Amino acid sequence: MSENASVTKQFSLRWLEAVGIVLTLVALVWWAIVYAQVMSNTGFPIERTLPCLLRTSDRCSLAMSLCKSWHVLGIKRYSPELLWAGAVVSSLALLLGGFMQNPGQGK
């Protein structure tokens, strides 16, 4: 493999890592914005809202619908699919990075 191709693959891998991290961070901030309102308006403790970070249950949907006042950004609902997308992209970057460091292994 030429050095130029290796640099291009390394750059692509770094880009994929960055995308995974950004998606995950955006999801965490999105959840925090929505559920800070949920916790302040409904009195739900954080441990009851943490599962909503990973999946939307009936309890999560109900809690979001009970909030009457919204923050300045106007976001009313959180969707965990963005967090899962970030996790998948980050995992893919880690997996590909492992294969790139040991390209001869497994042959």
PDB file of C-alpha atoms in Angstrom:
ATOM      1  CA  MET A   1       0.000   0.000   0.000  1.00  0.00           C
ATOM      2  CA  SER A   2       1.397   3.407  -0.917  1.00  0.00           C
ATOM      3  CA  GLU A   3       2.032   6.032   1.715  1.00  0.00           C
ATOM      4  CA  ASN A   4      -0.530   8.348   0.103  1.00  0.00           C
ATOM      5  CA  ALA A   5      -3.258   5.689   0.305  1.00  0.00           C
ATOM      6  CA  SER A   6      -2.376   5.052   3.945  1.00  0.00           C
ATOM      7  CA  VAL A   7      -2.630   8.766   4.757  1.00  0.00           C
ATOM      8  CA  THR A   8      -6.000   8.954   2.985  1.00  0.00           C
ATOM      9  CA  LYS A   9      -7.349   5.969   4.932  1.00  0.00           C
ATOM     10  CA  GLN A  10      -6.040   7.425   8.190  1.00  0.00           C
ATOM     11  CA  PHE A  11      -7.731  10.758   7.408  1.00  0.00           C
ATOM     12  CA  SER A  12     -10.996   8.967   6.587  1.00  0.00           C
ATOM     13  CA  LEU A  13     -10.798   7.046   9.843  1.00  0.00           C
ATOM     14  CA  ARG A  14     -10.208  10.258  11.836  1.00  0.00           C
ATOM     15  CA  TRP A  15     -13.167  11.840  10.061  1.00  0.00           C
ATOM     16  CA  LEU A  16     -15.369   8.868  10.960  1.00  0.00           C
ATOM     17  CA  GLU A  17     -14.228   9.067  14.593  1.00  0.00           C
ATOM     18  CA  ALA A  18     -15.018  12.781  14.691  1.00  0.00           C
ATOM     19  CA  VAL A  19     -18.501  12.231  13.227  1.00  0.00           C
ATOM     20  CA  GLY A  20     -19.253   9.535  15.821  1.00  0.00           C
ATOM     21  CA  ILE A  21     -18.115  11.761  18.684  1.00  0.00           C
ATOM     22  CA  VAL A  22     -20.080  14.754  17.402  1.00  0.00           C
ATOM     23  CA  LEU A  23     -23.267  12.707  16.952  1.00  0.00           C
ATOM     24  CA  THR A  24     -22.947  11.319  20.469  1.00  0.00           C
ATOM     25  CA  LEU A  25     -22.255  14.722  22.024  1.00  0.00           C
ATOM     26  CA  VAL A  26     -25.156  16.347  20.175  1.00  0.00           C
ATOM     27  CA  ALA A  27     -27.461  13.573  21.405  1.00  0.00           C
ATOM     28  CA  LEU A  28     -26.274  14.045  24.992  1.00  0.00           C
ATOM     29  CA  VAL A  29     -26.798  17.811  24.837  1.00  0.00           C
ATOM     30  CA  TRP A  30     -30.200  17.324  23.181  1.00  0.00           C
ATOM     31  CA  TRP A  31     -31.242  14.896  25.939  1.00  0.00           C
ATOM     32  CA  ALA A  32     -29.946  17.241  28.653  1.00  0.00           C
ATOM     33  CA  ILE A  33     -31.860  20.207  27.231  1.00  0.00           C
ATOM     34  CA  VAL A  34     -35.153  18.336  26.965  1.00  0.00           C
ATOM     35  CA  TYR A  35     -34.917  16.372  30.196  1.00  0.00           C
ATOM     36  CA  ALA A  36     -33.715  19.338  32.272  1.00  0.00           C
ATOM     37  CA  GLN A  37     -37.127  20.796  31.444  1.00  0.00           C
ATOM     38  CA  VAL A  38     -38.804  17.462  32.174  1.00  0.00           C
ATOM     39  CA  MET A  39     -37.104  17.199  35.571  1.00  0.00           C
ATOM     40  CA  SER A  40     -37.832  20.794  36.547  1.00  0.00           C
ATOM     41  CA  ASN A  41     -41.476  20.702  35.399  1.00  0.00           C
ATOM     42  CA  THR A  42     -42.431  17.227  36.575  1.00  0.00           C
ATOM     43  CA  GLY A  43     -40.134  16.617  39.521  1.00  0.00           C
ATOM     44  CA  PHE A  44     -38.805  13.395  37.964  1.00  0.00           C
ATOM     45  CA  PRO A  45     -35.405  12.542  39.469  1.00  0.00           C
ATOM     46  CA  ILE A  46     -32.514  12.095  37.039  1.00  0.00           C
ATOM     47  CA  GLU A  47     -32.391   8.329  37.613  1.00  0.00           C
ATOM     48  CA  ARG A  48     -35.922   8.050  36.207  1.00  0.00           C
ATOM     49  CA  THR A  49     -34.972  10.033  33.093  1.00  0.00           C
ATOM     50  CA  LEU A  50     -31.631   8.350  32.319  1.00  0.00           C
ATOM     51  CA  PRO A  51     -33.266   5.357  30.576  1.00  0.00           C
ATOM     52  CA  CYS A  52     -34.824   7.879  28.179  1.00  0.00           C
ATOM     53  CA  LEU A  53     -31.322   8.593  26.892  1.00  0.00           C
ATOM     54  CA  LEU A  54     -31.257   5.118  25.312  1.00  0.00           C
ATOM     55  CA  ARG A  55     -34.870   4.450  24.376  1.00  0.00           C
ATOM     56  CA  THR A  56     -38.238   6.159  24.330  1.00  0.00           C
ATOM     57  CA  SER A  57     -40.689   4.417  26.616  1.00  0.00           C
ATOM     58  CA  ASP A  58     -44.244   5.386  27.449  1.00  0.00           C
ATOM     59  CA  ARG A  59     -42.918   7.032  30.619  1.00  0.00           C
ATOM     60  CA  CYS A  60     -40.442   9.113  28.593  1.00  0.00           C
ATOM     61  CA  SER A  61     -43.112  10.196  26.121  1.00  0.00           C
ATOM     62  CA  LEU A  62     -45.487  11.076  28.944  1.00  0.00           C
ATOM     63  CA  ALA A  63     -42.816  13.082  30.761  1.00  0.00           C
ATOM     64  CA  MET A  64     -41.978  15.048  27.614  1.00  0.00           C
ATOM     65  CA  SER A  65     -45.661  15.744  26.939  1.00  0.00           C
ATOM     66  CA  LEU A  66     -46.251  17.023  30.492  1.00  0.00           C
ATOM     67  CA  CYS A  67     -43.724  19.826  30.093  1.00  0.00           C
ATOM     68  CA  LYS A  68     -45.555  23.064  29.405  1.00  0.00           C
ATOM     69  CA  SER A  69     -42.696  25.557  29.237  1.00  0.00           C
ATOM     70  CA  TRP A  70     -39.957  25.089  26.694  1.00  0.00           C
ATOM     71  CA  HIS A  71     -36.485  26.535  26.531  1.00  0.00           C
ATOM     72  CA  VAL A  72     -35.205  29.170  24.128  1.00  0.00           C
ATOM     73  CA  LEU A  73     -34.235  26.622  21.434  1.00  0.00           C
ATOM     74  CA  GLY A  74     -37.808  25.375  21.152  1.00  0.00           C
ATOM     75  CA  ILE A  75     -36.887  21.673  21.230  1.00  0.00           C
ATOM     76  CA  LYS A  76     -39.798  19.682  22.628  1.00  0.00           C
ATOM     77  CA  ARG A  77     -38.807  16.056  22.123  1.00  0.00           C
ATOM     78  CA  TYR A  78     -35.677  13.935  22.339  1.00  0.00           C
ATOM     79  CA  SER A  79     -35.003  10.987  20.053  1.00  0.00           C
ATOM     80  CA  PRO A  80     -32.462   8.346  21.157  1.00  0.00           C
ATOM     81  CA  GLU A  81     -31.772   7.287  17.573  1.00  0.00           C
ATOM     82  CA  LEU A  82     -29.114  10.003  17.290  1.00  0.00           C
ATOM     83  CA  LEU A  83     -27.241   8.590  20.289  1.00  0.00           C
ATOM     84  CA  TRP A  84     -27.386   5.106  18.772  1.00  0.00           C
ATOM     85  CA  ALA A  85     -26.165   6.455  15.424  1.00  0.00           C
ATOM     86  CA  GLY A  86     -23.223   8.078  17.197  1.00  0.00           C
ATOM     87  CA  ALA A  87     -22.452   4.835  19.007  1.00  0.00           C
ATOM     88  CA  VAL A  88     -22.574   2.828  15.768  1.00  0.00           C
ATOM     89  CA  VAL A  89     -20.340   5.278  13.887  1.00  0.00           C
ATOM     90  CA  SER A  90     -17.858   5.418  16.801  1.00  0.00           C
ATOM     91  CA  SER A  91     -17.800   1.618  17.033  1.00  0.00           C
ATOM     92  CA  LEU A  92     -17.243   1.334  13.315  1.00  0.00           C
ATOM     93  CA  ALA A  93     -14.324   3.780  13.538  1.00  0.00           C
ATOM     94  CA  LEU A  94     -12.785   1.750  16.378  1.00  0.00           C
ATOM     95  CA  LEU A  95     -13.266  -1.498  14.493  1.00  0.00           C
ATOM     96  CA  LEU A  96     -11.777  -0.151  11.280  1.00  0.00           C
ATOM     97  CA  GLY A  97      -8.919   1.419  13.229  1.00  0.00           C
ATOM     98  CA  GLY A  98      -8.094  -1.957  14.727  1.00  0.00           C
ATOM     99  CA  PHE A  99      -8.035  -3.562  11.285  1.00  0.00           C
ATOM    100  CA  MET A 100      -5.820  -0.797   9.899  1.00  0.00           C
ATOM    101  CA  GLN A 101      -3.278  -1.208  12.715  1.00  0.00           C
ATOM    102  CA  ASN A 102      -3.082  -4.988  12.157  1.00  0.00           C
ATOM    103  CA  PRO A 103      -3.751  -5.439   8.425  1.00  0.00           C
ATOM    104  CA  GLY A 104      -1.871  -8.766   8.194  1.00  0.00           C
ATOM    105  CA  GLN A 105      -3.655 -10.411  11.102  1.00  0.00           C
ATOM    106  CA  GLY A 106      -6.427 -12.786  10.221  1.00  0.00           C
ATOM    107  CA  LYS A 107      -4.806 -13.957   6.986  1.00  0.00           C
TER     108      LYS A 107
END
